[in-house]
Coordinates of N, CA and C in Angstrom, one line a residue:
X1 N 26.6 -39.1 -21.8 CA 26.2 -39.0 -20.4 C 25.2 -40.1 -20.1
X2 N 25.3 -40.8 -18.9 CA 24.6 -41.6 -18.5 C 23.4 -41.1 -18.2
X3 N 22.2 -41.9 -18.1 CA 21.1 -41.7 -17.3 C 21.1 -41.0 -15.7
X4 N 22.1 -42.1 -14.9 CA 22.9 -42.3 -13.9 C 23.5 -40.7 -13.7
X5 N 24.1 -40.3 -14.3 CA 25.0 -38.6 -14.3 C 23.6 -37.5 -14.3
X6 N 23.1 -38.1 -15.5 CA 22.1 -37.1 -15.7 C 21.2 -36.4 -15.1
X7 N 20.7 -37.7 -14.0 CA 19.8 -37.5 -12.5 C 20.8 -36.8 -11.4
X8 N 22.3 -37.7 -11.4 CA 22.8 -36.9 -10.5 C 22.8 -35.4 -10.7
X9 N 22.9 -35.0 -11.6 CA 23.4 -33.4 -12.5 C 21.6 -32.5 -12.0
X10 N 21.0 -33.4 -12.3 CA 19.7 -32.2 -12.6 C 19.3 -32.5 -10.6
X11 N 19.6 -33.7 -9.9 CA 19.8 -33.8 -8.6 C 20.7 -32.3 -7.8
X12 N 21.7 -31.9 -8.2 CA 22.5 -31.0 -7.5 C 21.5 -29.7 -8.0
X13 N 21.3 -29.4 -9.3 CA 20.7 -28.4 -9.7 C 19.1 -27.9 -8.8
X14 N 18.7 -28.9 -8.8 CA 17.4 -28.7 -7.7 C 17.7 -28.2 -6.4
X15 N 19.0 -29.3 -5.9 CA 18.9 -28.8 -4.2 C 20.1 -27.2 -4.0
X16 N 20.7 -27.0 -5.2 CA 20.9 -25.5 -5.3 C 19.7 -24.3 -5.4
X17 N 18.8 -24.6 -6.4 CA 17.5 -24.6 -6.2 C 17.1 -24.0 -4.9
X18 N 16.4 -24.8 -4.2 CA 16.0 -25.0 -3.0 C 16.8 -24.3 -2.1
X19 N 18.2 -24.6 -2.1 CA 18.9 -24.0 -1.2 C 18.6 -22.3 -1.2
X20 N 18.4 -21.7 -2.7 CA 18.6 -20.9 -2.7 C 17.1 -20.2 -2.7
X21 N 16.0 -20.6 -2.8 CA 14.4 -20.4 -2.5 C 14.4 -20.0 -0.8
X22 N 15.3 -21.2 -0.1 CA 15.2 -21.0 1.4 C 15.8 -19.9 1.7
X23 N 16.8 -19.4 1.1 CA 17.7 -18.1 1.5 C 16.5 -16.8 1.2
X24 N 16.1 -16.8 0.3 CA 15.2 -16.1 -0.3 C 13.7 -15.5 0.4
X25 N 14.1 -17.0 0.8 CA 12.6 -17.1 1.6 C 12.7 -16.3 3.2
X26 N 13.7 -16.7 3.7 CA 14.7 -16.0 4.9 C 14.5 -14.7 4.9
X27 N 15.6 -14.2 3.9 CA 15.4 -12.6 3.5 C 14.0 -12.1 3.6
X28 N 13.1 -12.3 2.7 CA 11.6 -11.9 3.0 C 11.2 -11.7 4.4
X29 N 11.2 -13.0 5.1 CA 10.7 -12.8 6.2 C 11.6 -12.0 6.9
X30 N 12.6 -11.8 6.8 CA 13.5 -10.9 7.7 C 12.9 -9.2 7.4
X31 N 12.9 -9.0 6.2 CA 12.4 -7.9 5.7 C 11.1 -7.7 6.6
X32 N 10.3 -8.3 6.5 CA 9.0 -7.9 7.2 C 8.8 -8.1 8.5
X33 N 9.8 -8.5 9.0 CA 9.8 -8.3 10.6 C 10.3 -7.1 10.8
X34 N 11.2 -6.3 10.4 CA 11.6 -5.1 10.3 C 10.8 -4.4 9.7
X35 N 9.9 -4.5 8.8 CA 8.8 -3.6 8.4 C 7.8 -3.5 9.7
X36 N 7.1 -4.6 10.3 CA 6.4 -4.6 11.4 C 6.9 -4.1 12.7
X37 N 8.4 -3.9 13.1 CA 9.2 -3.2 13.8 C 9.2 -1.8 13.9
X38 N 9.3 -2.0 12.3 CA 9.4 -0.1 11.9 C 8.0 0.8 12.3
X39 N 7.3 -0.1 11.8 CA 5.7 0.5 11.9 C 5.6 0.7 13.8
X40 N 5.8 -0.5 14.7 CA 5.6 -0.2 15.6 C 6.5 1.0 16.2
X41 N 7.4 1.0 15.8 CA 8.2 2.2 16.2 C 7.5 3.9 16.0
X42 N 7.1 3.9 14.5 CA 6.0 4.7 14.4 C 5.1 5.3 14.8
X43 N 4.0 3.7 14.9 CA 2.8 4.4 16.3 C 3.5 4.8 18.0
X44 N 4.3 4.7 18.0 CA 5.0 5.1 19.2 C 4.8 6.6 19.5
X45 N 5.0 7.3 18.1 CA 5.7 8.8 17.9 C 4.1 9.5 18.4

């Protein structure tokens, strides 16, 4: 394997990586807006 492959190779692995930190990251914050949702729903009662 080249140098050249090697970077490309550990290149894709990162921005799968990332891609998948950002999805992650997504989810979280989705979750807690629905948590702050829920709560306000709450003090409603």
């Amino acid at each position: 394997m080249t140098e050249l492959e090697r970077l490309q190779e550990e290149n894709e692995r990162l921005r799968t990586e990332v891609a998948y930190l950002k999805k992650l990251k997504e989810l979280e914050e989705r979750d807690e807006a629905l948590e702050r949702e829920r709560q306000r729903q709450l003090e409603k009662w």
